[in-house]
Amino acid sequence: MRAVLANKVQRIQKQGCAAVQSTGKHWPCLFPQHGPGKKHERPIVLTDWQREIVAAHPGDFLRGLFHSDGCRVSNRVTVRGRNYVYPRYLFANESTDIMGLCQWALDLLGVAWRMNRRNSLSVARREAVAALDRHVGPKS
C-alpha cells in the first residue's frame, strides 16, 4: 500500500488476522467503485486491471463477496414426509452490478448457481457447494 499510494499504513492485530488500513485522498482514483451514496444506486464496474485480477483469482474475489454479503447455511426441506438437510450458500445484494460480478466469478469457477429472488442467488448443488467450500471457507 505504501509503495503504491499511502502516506501511512497501520496494522491492527486482531484475533486470527491482522487488519491493514490506510488513508489517502487518492484511493478513490485506484478504486473508482467507491463513492458517496448507496452501492445499488451507482454503477459498480471493474476497471480493466481489476477484471484481469478477478479473472485470474475468482475464488479470492468470491471469498470477499460471500464474507461480506453472503452466508453458508444448513437448508432444511421436507419432501413427501422425509426431512433433508444439506449445505447451501446464499449471496444477496441490491446492486445488480455486484450481483453480475458474483455470477461472472461463479461461472469462471464452473460453480452452478441460480437466482432464488431478484436480489439473491443460491448455490445448492453438492459439487458446487464443495467448490465454494474450497474457495470461500468459514467467515472469520
mmCIF file of N, CA and C in Angstrom:
data_model
loop_
_atom_site.group_PDB
_atom_site.id
_atom_site.type_symbol
_atom_site.label_atom_id
_atom_site.label_comp_id
_atom_site.label_asym_id
_atom_site.label_seq_id
_atom_site.Cartn_x
_atom_site.Cartn_y
_atom_site.Cartn_z
ATOM 1 N N MET A 1 0.834 -1.188 0.000
ATOM 2 C CA MET A 1 0.000 0.000 0.000
ATOM 3 C C MET A 1 0.879 1.253 0.000
ATOM 4 N N ARG A 2 1.919 1.213 0.815
ATOM 5 C CA ARG A 2 2.790 2.383 0.897
ATOM 6 C C ARG A 2 3.512 2.598 -0.432
ATOM 7 N N ALA A 3 3.885 1.526 -1.112
ATOM 8 C CA ALA A 3 4.600 1.653 -2.378
ATOM 9 C C ALA A 3 3.724 2.244 -3.469
ATOM 10 N N VAL A 4 2.418 2.009 -3.385
ATOM 11 C CA VAL A 4 1.516 2.482 -4.423
ATOM 12 C C VAL A 4 1.053 3.898 -4.170
ATOM 13 N N LEU A 5 0.629 4.181 -2.932
ATOM 14 C CA LEU A 5 -0.038 5.457 -2.740
ATOM 15 C C LEU A 5 0.014 6.021 -1.325
ATOM 16 N N ALA A 6 -0.109 5.176 -0.348
ATOM 17 C CA ALA A 6 -0.399 5.638 1.005
ATOM 18 C C ALA A 6 0.769 6.348 1.668
ATOM 19 N N ASN A 7 0.430 7.346 2.455
ATOM 20 C CA ASN A 7 1.411 8.012 3.298
ATOM 21 C C ASN A 7 1.632 7.210 4.572
ATOM 22 N N LYS A 8 0.554 6.604 5.060
ATOM 23 C CA LYS A 8 0.619 5.894 6.328
ATOM 24 C C LYS A 8 -0.174 4.597 6.209
ATOM 25 N N VAL A 9 0.424 3.515 6.684
ATOM 26 C CA VAL A 9 -0.243 2.220 6.709
ATOM 27 C C VAL A 9 -0.205 1.712 8.143
ATOM 28 N N GLN A 10 -1.347 1.276 8.634
ATOM 29 C CA GLN A 10 -1.430 0.762 10.002
ATOM 30 C C GLN A 10 -1.806 -0.706 9.963
ATOM 31 N N ARG A 11 -1.176 -1.479 10.821
ATOM 32 C CA ARG A 11 -1.553 -2.881 11.032
ATOM 33 C C ARG A 11 -2.143 -2.994 12.420
ATOM 34 N N ILE A 12 -3.325 -3.563 12.483
ATOM 35 C CA ILE A 12 -4.012 -3.727 13.759
ATOM 36 C C ILE A 12 -4.212 -5.222 13.968
ATOM 37 N N GLN A 13 -3.546 -5.768 14.991
ATOM 38 C CA GLN A 13 -3.645 -7.201 15.252
ATOM 39 C C GLN A 13 -5.009 -7.523 15.834
ATOM 40 N N LYS A 14 -5.669 -8.497 15.227
ATOM 41 C CA LYS A 14 -6.955 -8.977 15.714
ATOM 42 C C LYS A 14 -6.845 -10.478 15.901
ATOM 43 N N GLN A 15 -7.838 -11.058 16.540
ATOM 44 C CA GLN A 15 -7.802 -12.499 16.764
ATOM 45 C C GLN A 15 -7.869 -13.229 15.430
ATOM 46 N N GLY A 16 -6.819 -13.976 15.107
ATOM 47 C CA GLY A 16 -6.802 -14.777 13.894
ATOM 48 C C GLY A 16 -6.412 -14.028 12.629
ATOM 49 N N CYS A 17 -6.172 -12.731 12.702
ATOM 50 C CA CYS A 17 -5.800 -11.982 11.498
ATOM 51 C C CYS A 17 -5.199 -10.641 11.879
ATOM 52 N N ALA A 18 -4.705 -9.950 10.897
ATOM 53 C CA ALA A 18 -4.228 -8.582 11.079
ATOM 54 C C ALA A 18 -5.012 -7.703 10.119
ATOM 55 N N ALA A 19 -5.615 -6.659 10.633
ATOM 56 C CA ALA A 19 -6.316 -5.697 9.785
ATOM 57 C C ALA A 19 -5.292 -4.659 9.321
ATOM 58 N N VAL A 20 -5.339 -4.348 8.043
ATOM 59 C CA VAL A 20 -4.440 -3.347 7.479
ATOM 60 C C VAL A 20 -5.297 -2.200 6.985
ATOM 61 N N GLN A 21 -4.951 -0.986 7.388
ATOM 62 C CA GLN A 21 -5.723 0.165 6.929
ATOM 63 C C GLN A 21 -4.798 1.301 6.533
ATOM 64 N N SER A 22 -5.323 2.118 5.651
ATOM 65 C CA SER A 22 -4.552 3.229 5.134
ATOM 66 C C SER A 22 -5.510 4.354 4.773
ATOM 67 N N THR A 23 -5.040 5.560 4.914
ATOM 68 C CA THR A 23 -5.837 6.701 4.488
ATOM 69 C C THR A 23 -5.077 7.447 3.405
ATOM 70 N N GLY A 24 -5.807 7.996 2.505
ATOM 71 C CA GLY A 24 -5.216 8.777 1.437
ATOM 72 C C GLY A 24 -6.323 9.290 0.535
ATOM 73 N N LYS A 25 -6.212 10.531 0.119
ATOM 74 C CA LYS A 25 -7.298 11.112 -0.669
ATOM 75 C C LYS A 25 -7.351 10.578 -2.094
ATOM 76 N N HIS A 26 -6.327 9.842 -2.532
ATOM 77 C CA HIS A 26 -6.312 9.348 -3.894
ATOM 78 C C HIS A 26 -6.699 7.870 -4.036
ATOM 79 N N TRP A 27 -7.068 7.199 -2.942
ATOM 80 C CA TRP A 27 -7.531 5.820 -3.060
ATOM 81 C C TRP A 27 -8.716 5.707 -4.021
ATOM 82 N N PRO A 28 -9.653 6.640 -4.026
ATOM 83 C CA PRO A 28 -10.760 6.530 -4.993
ATOM 84 C C PRO A 28 -10.315 6.571 -6.459
ATOM 85 N N CYS A 29 -9.136 7.114 -6.726
ATOM 86 C CA CYS A 29 -8.622 7.086 -8.103
ATOM 87 C C CYS A 29 -8.295 5.655 -8.519
ATOM 88 N N LEU A 30 -7.815 4.845 -7.573
ATOM 89 C CA LEU A 30 -7.498 3.447 -7.862
ATOM 90 C C LEU A 30 -8.733 2.559 -7.801
ATOM 91 N N PHE A 31 -9.694 2.944 -6.980
ATOM 92 C CA PHE A 31 -10.918 2.156 -6.795
ATOM 93 C C PHE A 31 -12.126 3.037 -7.082
ATOM 94 N N PRO A 32 -12.424 3.250 -8.365
ATOM 95 C CA PRO A 32 -13.500 4.182 -8.725
ATOM 96 C C PRO A 32 -14.891 3.703 -8.307
ATOM 97 N N GLN A 33 -15.018 2.436 -7.911
ATOM 98 C CA GLN A 33 -16.319 1.940 -7.462
ATOM 99 C C GLN A 33 -16.715 2.573 -6.131
ATOM 100 N N HIS A 34 -15.734 3.004 -5.379
ATOM 101 C CA HIS A 34 -16.001 3.635 -4.092
ATOM 102 C C HIS A 34 -16.531 5.045 -4.335
ATOM 103 N N GLY A 35 -17.503 5.430 -3.571
ATOM 104 C CA GLY A 35 -18.032 6.777 -3.735
ATOM 105 C C GLY A 35 -19.185 7.020 -2.794
ATOM 106 N N PRO A 36 -19.694 8.223 -2.821
ATOM 107 C CA PRO A 36 -20.806 8.551 -1.933
ATOM 108 C C PRO A 36 -22.096 7.873 -2.378
ATOM 109 N N GLY A 37 -22.975 7.677 -1.453
ATOM 110 C CA GLY A 37 -24.277 7.110 -1.774
ATOM 111 C C GLY A 37 -24.299 5.599 -1.693
ATOM 112 N N LYS A 38 -25.448 5.060 -2.021
ATOM 113 C CA LYS A 38 -25.669 3.624 -1.917
ATOM 114 C C LYS A 38 -25.105 2.908 -3.140
ATOM 115 N N LYS A 39 -24.511 1.714 -2.890
ATOM 116 C CA LYS A 39 -23.890 0.953 -3.990
ATOM 117 C C LYS A 39 -24.879 0.633 -5.098
ATOM 118 N N HIS A 40 -26.110 0.324 -4.725
ATOM 119 C CA HIS A 40 -27.070 -0.090 -5.758
ATOM 120 C C HIS A 40 -27.629 1.084 -6.551
ATOM 121 N N GLU A 41 -27.261 2.306 -6.176
ATOM 122 C CA GLU A 41 -27.730 3.489 -6.902
ATOM 123 C C GLU A 41 -26.644 4.090 -7.794
ATOM 124 N N ARG A 42 -25.474 3.468 -7.839
ATOM 125 C CA ARG A 42 -24.401 3.958 -8.710
ATOM 126 C C ARG A 42 -23.773 2.766 -9.422
ATOM 127 N N PRO A 43 -23.154 2.999 -10.552
ATOM 128 C CA PRO A 43 -22.548 1.881 -11.281
ATOM 129 C C PRO A 43 -21.352 1.301 -10.519
ATOM 130 N N ILE A 44 -21.271 -0.008 -10.502
ATOM 131 C CA ILE A 44 -20.122 -0.708 -9.943
ATOM 132 C C ILE A 44 -19.540 -1.521 -11.096
ATOM 133 N N VAL A 45 -18.496 -1.001 -11.702
ATOM 134 C CA VAL A 45 -17.877 -1.615 -12.866
ATOM 135 C C VAL A 45 -16.388 -1.744 -12.593
ATOM 136 N N LEU A 46 -15.836 -2.928 -12.866
ATOM 137 C CA LEU A 46 -14.404 -3.117 -12.658
ATOM 138 C C LEU A 46 -13.623 -2.476 -13.797
ATOM 139 N N THR A 47 -12.477 -1.894 -13.448
ATOM 140 C CA THR A 47 -11.571 -1.390 -14.475
ATOM 141 C C THR A 47 -10.899 -2.595 -15.125
ATOM 142 N N ASP A 48 -10.199 -2.367 -16.221
ATOM 143 C CA ASP A 48 -9.550 -3.468 -16.934
ATOM 144 C C ASP A 48 -8.577 -4.231 -16.038
ATOM 145 N N TRP A 49 -7.755 -3.502 -15.266
ATOM 146 C CA TRP A 49 -6.782 -4.183 -14.420
ATOM 147 C C TRP A 49 -7.472 -4.976 -13.312
ATOM 148 N N GLN A 50 -8.613 -4.502 -12.827
ATOM 149 C CA GLN A 50 -9.352 -5.231 -11.803
ATOM 150 C C GLN A 50 -9.977 -6.496 -12.391
ATOM 151 N N ARG A 51 -10.526 -6.398 -13.607
ATOM 152 C CA ARG A 51 -11.110 -7.578 -14.273
ATOM 153 C C ARG A 51 -10.054 -8.660 -14.494
ATOM 154 N N GLU A 52 -8.846 -8.254 -14.865
ATOM 155 C CA GLU A 52 -7.770 -9.223 -15.068
ATOM 156 C C GLU A 52 -7.454 -9.981 -13.781
ATOM 157 N N ILE A 53 -7.417 -9.268 -12.683
ATOM 158 C CA ILE A 53 -7.110 -9.900 -11.395
ATOM 159 C C ILE A 53 -8.235 -10.850 -10.983
ATOM 160 N N VAL A 54 -9.480 -10.408 -11.129
ATOM 161 C CA VAL A 54 -10.613 -11.279 -10.762
ATOM 162 C C VAL A 54 -10.641 -12.510 -11.663
ATOM 163 N N ALA A 55 -10.380 -12.331 -12.950
ATOM 164 C CA ALA A 55 -10.372 -13.468 -13.871
ATOM 165 C C ALA A 55 -9.286 -14.480 -13.493
ATOM 166 N N ALA A 56 -8.162 -13.989 -12.974
ATOM 167 C CA ALA A 56 -7.066 -14.873 -12.567
ATOM 168 C C ALA A 56 -7.309 -15.504 -11.196
ATOM 169 N N HIS A 57 -8.108 -14.836 -10.355
ATOM 170 C CA HIS A 57 -8.326 -15.299 -8.976
ATOM 171 C C HIS A 57 -9.800 -15.180 -8.577
ATOM 172 N N PRO A 58 -10.713 -15.828 -9.295
ATOM 173 C CA PRO A 58 -12.138 -15.667 -8.979
ATOM 174 C C PRO A 58 -12.518 -16.189 -7.597
ATOM 175 N N GLY A 59 -11.811 -17.208 -7.106
ATOM 176 C CA GLY A 59 -12.114 -17.743 -5.779
ATOM 177 C C GLY A 59 -11.863 -16.728 -4.682
ATOM 178 N N ASP A 60 -10.777 -15.980 -4.790
ATOM 179 C CA ASP A 60 -10.478 -14.944 -3.799
ATOM 180 C C ASP A 60 -11.529 -13.834 -3.834
ATOM 181 N N PHE A 61 -11.944 -13.468 -5.039
ATOM 182 C CA PHE A 61 -12.986 -12.448 -5.193
ATOM 183 C C PHE A 61 -14.290 -12.917 -4.553
ATOM 184 N N LEU A 62 -14.665 -14.178 -4.826
ATOM 185 C CA LEU A 62 -15.899 -14.726 -4.247
ATOM 186 C C LEU A 62 -15.807 -14.820 -2.731
ATOM 187 N N ARG A 63 -14.625 -15.121 -2.230
ATOM 188 C CA ARG A 63 -14.452 -15.172 -0.774
ATOM 189 C C ARG A 63 -14.825 -13.825 -0.154
ATOM 190 N N GLY A 64 -14.341 -12.757 -0.746
ATOM 191 C CA GLY A 64 -14.675 -11.427 -0.245
ATOM 192 C C GLY A 64 -16.163 -11.130 -0.352
ATOM 193 N N LEU A 65 -16.763 -11.487 -1.480
ATOM 194 C CA LEU A 65 -18.195 -11.236 -1.652
ATOM 195 C C LEU A 65 -19.025 -12.017 -0.641
ATOM 196 N N PHE A 66 -18.753 -13.316 -0.505
ATOM 197 C CA PHE A 66 -19.557 -14.138 0.398
ATOM 198 C C PHE A 66 -19.291 -13.798 1.864
ATOM 199 N N HIS A 67 -18.077 -13.376 2.188
ATOM 200 C CA HIS A 67 -17.814 -12.989 3.570
ATOM 201 C C HIS A 67 -18.493 -11.667 3.919
ATOM 202 N N SER A 68 -18.727 -10.826 2.927
ATOM 203 C CA SER A 68 -19.377 -9.543 3.223
ATOM 204 C C SER A 68 -20.893 -9.611 3.079
ATOM 205 N N ASP A 69 -21.400 -10.252 2.027
ATOM 206 C CA ASP A 69 -22.846 -10.222 1.745
ATOM 207 C C ASP A 69 -23.450 -11.606 1.520
ATOM 208 N N GLY A 70 -22.799 -12.632 2.027
ATOM 209 C CA GLY A 70 -23.299 -13.985 1.820
ATOM 210 C C GLY A 70 -23.250 -14.809 3.082
ATOM 211 N N CYS A 71 -23.672 -16.060 2.946
ATOM 212 C CA CYS A 71 -23.646 -16.974 4.093
ATOM 213 C C CYS A 71 -23.694 -18.413 3.600
ATOM 214 N N ARG A 72 -23.298 -19.316 4.488
ATOM 215 C CA ARG A 72 -23.434 -20.758 4.257
ATOM 216 C C ARG A 72 -24.381 -21.263 5.324
ATOM 217 N N VAL A 73 -25.434 -21.916 4.906
ATOM 218 C CA VAL A 73 -26.472 -22.347 5.842
ATOM 219 C C VAL A 73 -26.760 -23.835 5.650
ATOM 220 N N SER A 74 -27.426 -24.402 6.638
ATOM 221 C CA SER A 74 -27.970 -25.752 6.500
ATOM 222 C C SER A 74 -29.413 -25.594 6.064
ATOM 223 N N ASN A 75 -29.689 -25.979 4.842
ATOM 224 C CA ASN A 75 -31.041 -25.859 4.308
ATOM 225 C C ASN A 75 -31.841 -27.095 4.726
ATOM 226 N N ARG A 76 -33.019 -26.868 5.252
ATOM 227 C CA ARG A 76 -33.868 -27.961 5.701
ATOM 228 C C ARG A 76 -35.137 -27.981 4.860
ATOM 229 N N VAL A 77 -35.409 -29.140 4.253
ATOM 230 C CA VAL A 77 -36.606 -29.292 3.433
ATOM 231 C C VAL A 77 -37.295 -30.607 3.787
ATOM 232 N N THR A 78 -38.589 -30.634 3.559
ATOM 233 C CA THR A 78 -39.370 -31.856 3.739
ATOM 234 C C THR A 78 -39.991 -32.222 2.406
ATOM 235 N N VAL A 79 -39.699 -33.433 1.957
ATOM 236 C CA VAL A 79 -40.232 -33.928 0.690
ATOM 237 C C VAL A 79 -40.942 -35.255 0.971
ATOM 238 N N ARG A 80 -42.244 -35.270 0.678
ATOM 239 C CA ARG A 80 -43.075 -36.468 0.915
ATOM 240 C C ARG A 80 -42.871 -37.036 2.311
ATOM 241 N N GLY A 81 -42.867 -36.147 3.285
ATOM 242 C CA GLY A 81 -42.773 -36.556 4.682
ATOM 243 C C GLY A 81 -41.373 -36.850 5.184
ATOM 244 N N ARG A 82 -40.366 -36.784 4.318
ATOM 245 C CA ARG A 82 -38.982 -37.034 4.748
ATOM 246 C C ARG A 82 -38.239 -35.717 4.874
ATOM 247 N N ASN A 83 -37.472 -35.586 5.944
ATOM 248 C CA ASN A 83 -36.679 -34.383 6.191
ATOM 249 C C ASN A 83 -35.279 -34.544 5.605
ATOM 250 N N TYR A 84 -34.826 -33.509 4.917
ATOM 251 C CA TYR A 84 -33.487 -33.489 4.355
ATOM 252 C C TYR A 84 -32.787 -32.220 4.817
ATOM 253 N N VAL A 85 -31.500 -32.335 5.082
ATOM 254 C CA VAL A 85 -30.680 -31.187 5.447
ATOM 255 C C VAL A 85 -29.445 -31.220 4.547
ATOM 256 N N TYR A 86 -29.158 -30.091 3.903
ATOM 257 C CA TYR A 86 -27.977 -30.019 3.051
ATOM 258 C C TYR A 86 -27.399 -28.605 3.114
ATOM 259 N N PRO A 87 -26.080 -28.475 2.909
ATOM 260 C CA PRO A 87 -25.463 -27.142 2.944
ATOM 261 C C PRO A 87 -25.793 -26.357 1.684
ATOM 262 N N ARG A 88 -25.838 -25.048 1.849
ATOM 263 C CA ARG A 88 -26.198 -24.163 0.745
ATOM 264 C C ARG A 88 -25.551 -22.804 0.996
ATOM 265 N N TYR A 89 -25.075 -22.167 -0.053
ATOM 266 C CA TYR A 89 -24.574 -20.799 0.031
ATOM 267 C C TYR A 89 -25.636 -19.855 -0.515
ATOM 268 N N LEU A 90 -25.764 -18.707 0.123
ATOM 269 C CA LEU A 90 -26.655 -17.648 -0.352
ATOM 270 C C LEU A 90 -25.846 -16.362 -0.452
ATOM 271 N N PHE A 91 -26.095 -15.608 -1.501
ATOM 272 C CA PHE A 91 -25.472 -14.289 -1.664
ATOM 273 C C PHE A 91 -26.575 -13.307 -2.017
ATOM 274 N N ALA A 92 -26.652 -12.223 -1.273
ATOM 275 C CA ALA A 92 -27.691 -11.216 -1.514
ATOM 276 C C ALA A 92 -27.053 -9.845 -1.651
ATOM 277 N N ASN A 93 -27.533 -9.089 -2.639
ATOM 278 C CA ASN A 93 -27.059 -7.721 -2.822
ATOM 279 C C ASN A 93 -28.069 -6.973 -3.671
ATOM 280 N N GLU A 94 -28.347 -5.742 -3.305
ATOM 281 C CA GLU A 94 -29.288 -4.908 -4.056
ATOM 282 C C GLU A 94 -28.688 -4.377 -5.353
ATOM 283 N N SER A 95 -27.365 -4.362 -5.447
ATOM 284 C CA SER A 95 -26.709 -3.869 -6.654
ATOM 285 C C SER A 95 -26.724 -4.942 -7.737
ATOM 286 N N THR A 96 -27.369 -4.656 -8.855
ATOM 287 C CA THR A 96 -27.369 -5.614 -9.957
ATOM 288 C C THR A 96 -25.965 -5.752 -10.550
ATOM 289 N N ASP A 97 -25.152 -4.700 -10.453
ATOM 290 C CA ASP A 97 -23.778 -4.778 -10.937
ATOM 291 C C ASP A 97 -22.962 -5.755 -10.090
ATOM 292 N N ILE A 98 -23.069 -5.651 -8.769
ATOM 293 C CA ILE A 98 -22.334 -6.553 -7.881
ATOM 294 C C ILE A 98 -22.847 -7.979 -8.051
ATOM 295 N N MET A 99 -24.146 -8.151 -8.191
ATOM 296 C CA MET A 99 -24.712 -9.482 -8.419
ATOM 297 C C MET A 99 -24.146 -10.070 -9.716
ATOM 298 N N GLY A 100 -24.061 -9.250 -10.746
ATOM 299 C CA GLY A 100 -23.499 -9.717 -12.014
ATOM 300 C C GLY A 100 -22.037 -10.121 -11.888
ATOM 301 N N LEU A 101 -21.266 -9.391 -11.091
ATOM 302 C CA LEU A 101 -19.863 -9.743 -10.874
ATOM 303 C C LEU A 101 -19.748 -11.062 -10.115
ATOM 304 N N CYS A 102 -20.625 -11.279 -9.162
ATOM 305 C CA CYS A 102 -20.643 -12.539 -8.425
ATOM 306 C C CYS A 102 -20.966 -13.692 -9.372
ATOM 307 N N GLN A 103 -21.971 -13.515 -10.209
ATOM 308 C CA GLN A 103 -22.353 -14.549 -11.175
ATOM 309 C C GLN A 103 -21.199 -14.855 -12.136
ATOM 310 N N TRP A 104 -20.533 -13.817 -12.603
ATOM 311 C CA TRP A 104 -19.410 -13.977 -13.523
ATOM 312 C C TRP A 104 -18.290 -14.786 -12.860
ATOM 313 N N ALA A 105 -17.952 -14.460 -11.615
ATOM 314 C CA ALA A 105 -16.883 -15.174 -10.914
ATOM 315 C C ALA A 105 -17.280 -16.636 -10.666
ATOM 316 N N LEU A 106 -18.540 -16.885 -10.317
ATOM 317 C CA LEU A 106 -19.005 -18.265 -10.143
ATOM 318 C C LEU A 106 -18.896 -19.034 -11.464
ATOM 319 N N ASP A 107 -19.275 -18.390 -12.551
ATOM 320 C CA ASP A 107 -19.158 -19.022 -13.866
ATOM 321 C C ASP A 107 -17.701 -19.340 -14.201
ATOM 322 N N LEU A 108 -16.776 -18.439 -13.852
ATOM 323 C CA LEU A 108 -15.356 -18.683 -14.113
ATOM 324 C C LEU A 108 -14.876 -19.948 -13.408
ATOM 325 N N LEU A 109 -15.420 -20.225 -12.224
ATOM 326 C CA LEU A 109 -15.046 -21.424 -11.469
ATOM 327 C C LEU A 109 -15.872 -22.642 -11.861
ATOM 328 N N GLY A 110 -16.892 -22.453 -12.697
ATOM 329 C CA GLY A 110 -17.767 -23.563 -13.062
ATOM 330 C C GLY A 110 -18.707 -23.967 -11.945
ATOM 331 N N VAL A 111 -19.051 -23.020 -11.078
ATOM 332 C CA VAL A 111 -19.940 -23.283 -9.943
ATOM 333 C C VAL A 111 -21.379 -22.994 -10.361
ATOM 334 N N ALA A 112 -22.236 -24.004 -10.236
ATOM 335 C CA ALA A 112 -23.654 -23.852 -10.605
ATOM 336 C C ALA A 112 -24.363 -22.972 -9.574
ATOM 337 N N TRP A 113 -25.156 -22.040 -10.060
ATOM 338 C CA TRP A 113 -25.907 -21.132 -9.188
ATOM 339 C C TRP A 113 -27.251 -20.871 -9.838
ATOM 340 N N ARG A 114 -28.175 -20.332 -9.021
ATOM 341 C CA ARG A 114 -29.450 -19.881 -9.575
ATOM 342 C C ARG A 114 -29.965 -18.736 -8.714
ATOM 343 N N MET A 115 -30.740 -17.883 -9.346
ATOM 344 C CA MET A 115 -31.358 -16.774 -8.612
ATOM 345 C C MET A 115 -32.578 -17.324 -7.872
ATOM 346 N N ASN A 116 -32.630 -17.134 -6.568
ATOM 347 C CA ASN A 116 -33.795 -17.578 -5.808
ATOM 348 C C ASN A 116 -34.727 -16.412 -5.476
ATOM 349 N N ARG A 117 -34.235 -15.198 -5.630
ATOM 350 C CA ARG A 117 -35.031 -13.966 -5.549
ATOM 351 C C ARG A 117 -34.352 -12.962 -6.466
ATOM 352 N N ARG A 118 -34.984 -11.824 -6.680
ATOM 353 C CA ARG A 118 -34.398 -10.849 -7.606
ATOM 354 C C ARG A 118 -33.044 -10.330 -7.124
ATOM 355 N N ASN A 119 -32.794 -10.353 -5.806
ATOM 356 C CA ASN A 119 -31.557 -9.805 -5.253
ATOM 357 C C ASN A 119 -30.743 -10.868 -4.505
ATOM 358 N N SER A 120 -30.998 -12.149 -4.788
ATOM 359 C CA SER A 120 -30.331 -13.212 -4.044
ATOM 360 C C SER A 120 -30.074 -14.412 -4.950
ATOM 361 N N LEU A 121 -28.863 -14.963 -4.839
ATOM 362 C CA LEU A 121 -28.573 -16.184 -5.575
ATOM 363 C C LEU A 121 -28.238 -17.297 -4.603
ATOM 364 N N SER A 122 -28.419 -18.522 -5.076
ATOM 365 C CA SER A 122 -28.229 -19.709 -4.270
ATOM 366 C C SER A 122 -27.271 -20.659 -4.968
ATOM 367 N N VAL A 123 -26.394 -21.261 -4.182
ATOM 368 C CA VAL A 123 -25.520 -22.333 -4.648
ATOM 369 C C VAL A 123 -25.862 -23.527 -3.784
ATOM 370 N N ALA A 124 -26.487 -24.550 -4.380
ATOM 371 C CA ALA A 124 -27.006 -25.648 -3.574
ATOM 372 C C ALA A 124 -26.576 -27.040 -4.047
ATOM 373 N N ARG A 125 -26.107 -27.170 -5.261
ATOM 374 C CA ARG A 125 -25.690 -28.498 -5.732
ATOM 375 C C ARG A 125 -24.449 -28.937 -4.964
ATOM 376 N N ARG A 126 -24.411 -30.218 -4.657
ATOM 377 C CA ARG A 126 -23.349 -30.763 -3.803
ATOM 378 C C ARG A 126 -21.953 -30.375 -4.293
ATOM 379 N N GLU A 127 -21.678 -30.579 -5.587
ATOM 380 C CA GLU A 127 -20.339 -30.282 -6.110
ATOM 381 C C GLU A 127 -20.066 -28.773 -6.129
ATOM 382 N N ALA A 128 -21.093 -27.972 -6.319
ATOM 383 C CA ALA A 128 -20.929 -26.511 -6.320
ATOM 384 C C ALA A 128 -20.628 -26.010 -4.910
ATOM 385 N N VAL A 129 -21.319 -26.555 -3.915
ATOM 386 C CA VAL A 129 -21.062 -26.189 -2.514
ATOM 387 C C VAL A 129 -19.645 -26.601 -2.122
ATOM 388 N N ALA A 130 -19.227 -27.791 -2.549
ATOM 389 C CA ALA A 130 -17.870 -28.255 -2.246
ATOM 390 C C ALA A 130 -16.820 -27.325 -2.865
ATOM 391 N N ALA A 131 -17.071 -26.857 -4.081
ATOM 392 C CA ALA A 131 -16.142 -25.920 -4.725
ATOM 393 C C ALA A 131 -16.061 -24.614 -3.949
ATOM 394 N N LEU A 132 -17.205 -24.093 -3.527
ATOM 395 C CA LEU A 132 -17.183 -22.852 -2.741
ATOM 396 C C LEU A 132 -16.538 -23.068 -1.378
ATOM 397 N N ASP A 133 -16.738 -24.238 -0.784
ATOM 398 C CA ASP A 133 -16.067 -24.531 0.488
ATOM 399 C C ASP A 133 -14.557 -24.414 0.342
ATOM 400 N N ARG A 134 -14.012 -24.867 -0.797
ATOM 401 C CA ARG A 134 -12.567 -24.790 -1.037
ATOM 402 C C ARG A 134 -12.098 -23.338 -1.201
ATOM 403 N N HIS A 135 -12.935 -22.496 -1.793
ATOM 404 C CA HIS A 135 -12.516 -21.120 -2.090
ATOM 405 C C HIS A 135 -12.945 -20.113 -1.030
ATOM 406 N N VAL A 136 -14.119 -20.272 -0.473
ATOM 407 C CA VAL A 136 -14.667 -19.264 0.443
ATOM 408 C C VAL A 136 -14.246 -19.529 1.876
ATOM 409 N N GLY A 137 -14.462 -20.721 2.360
ATOM 410 C CA GLY A 137 -14.107 -21.050 3.737
ATOM 411 C C GLY A 137 -14.994 -20.318 4.741
ATOM 412 N N PRO A 138 -14.812 -20.636 6.026
ATOM 413 C CA PRO A 138 -15.659 -20.031 7.058
ATOM 414 C C PRO A 138 -15.371 -18.539 7.239
ATOM 415 N N LYS A 139 -16.410 -17.816 7.630
ATOM 416 C CA LYS A 139 -16.230 -16.395 7.931
ATOM 417 C C LYS A 139 -15.392 -16.268 9.198
ATOM 418 N N SER A 140 -14.562 -15.225 9.223
ATOM 419 C CA SER A 140 -13.755 -15.023 10.414
ATOM 420 C C SER A 140 -14.330 -13.920 11.271
#
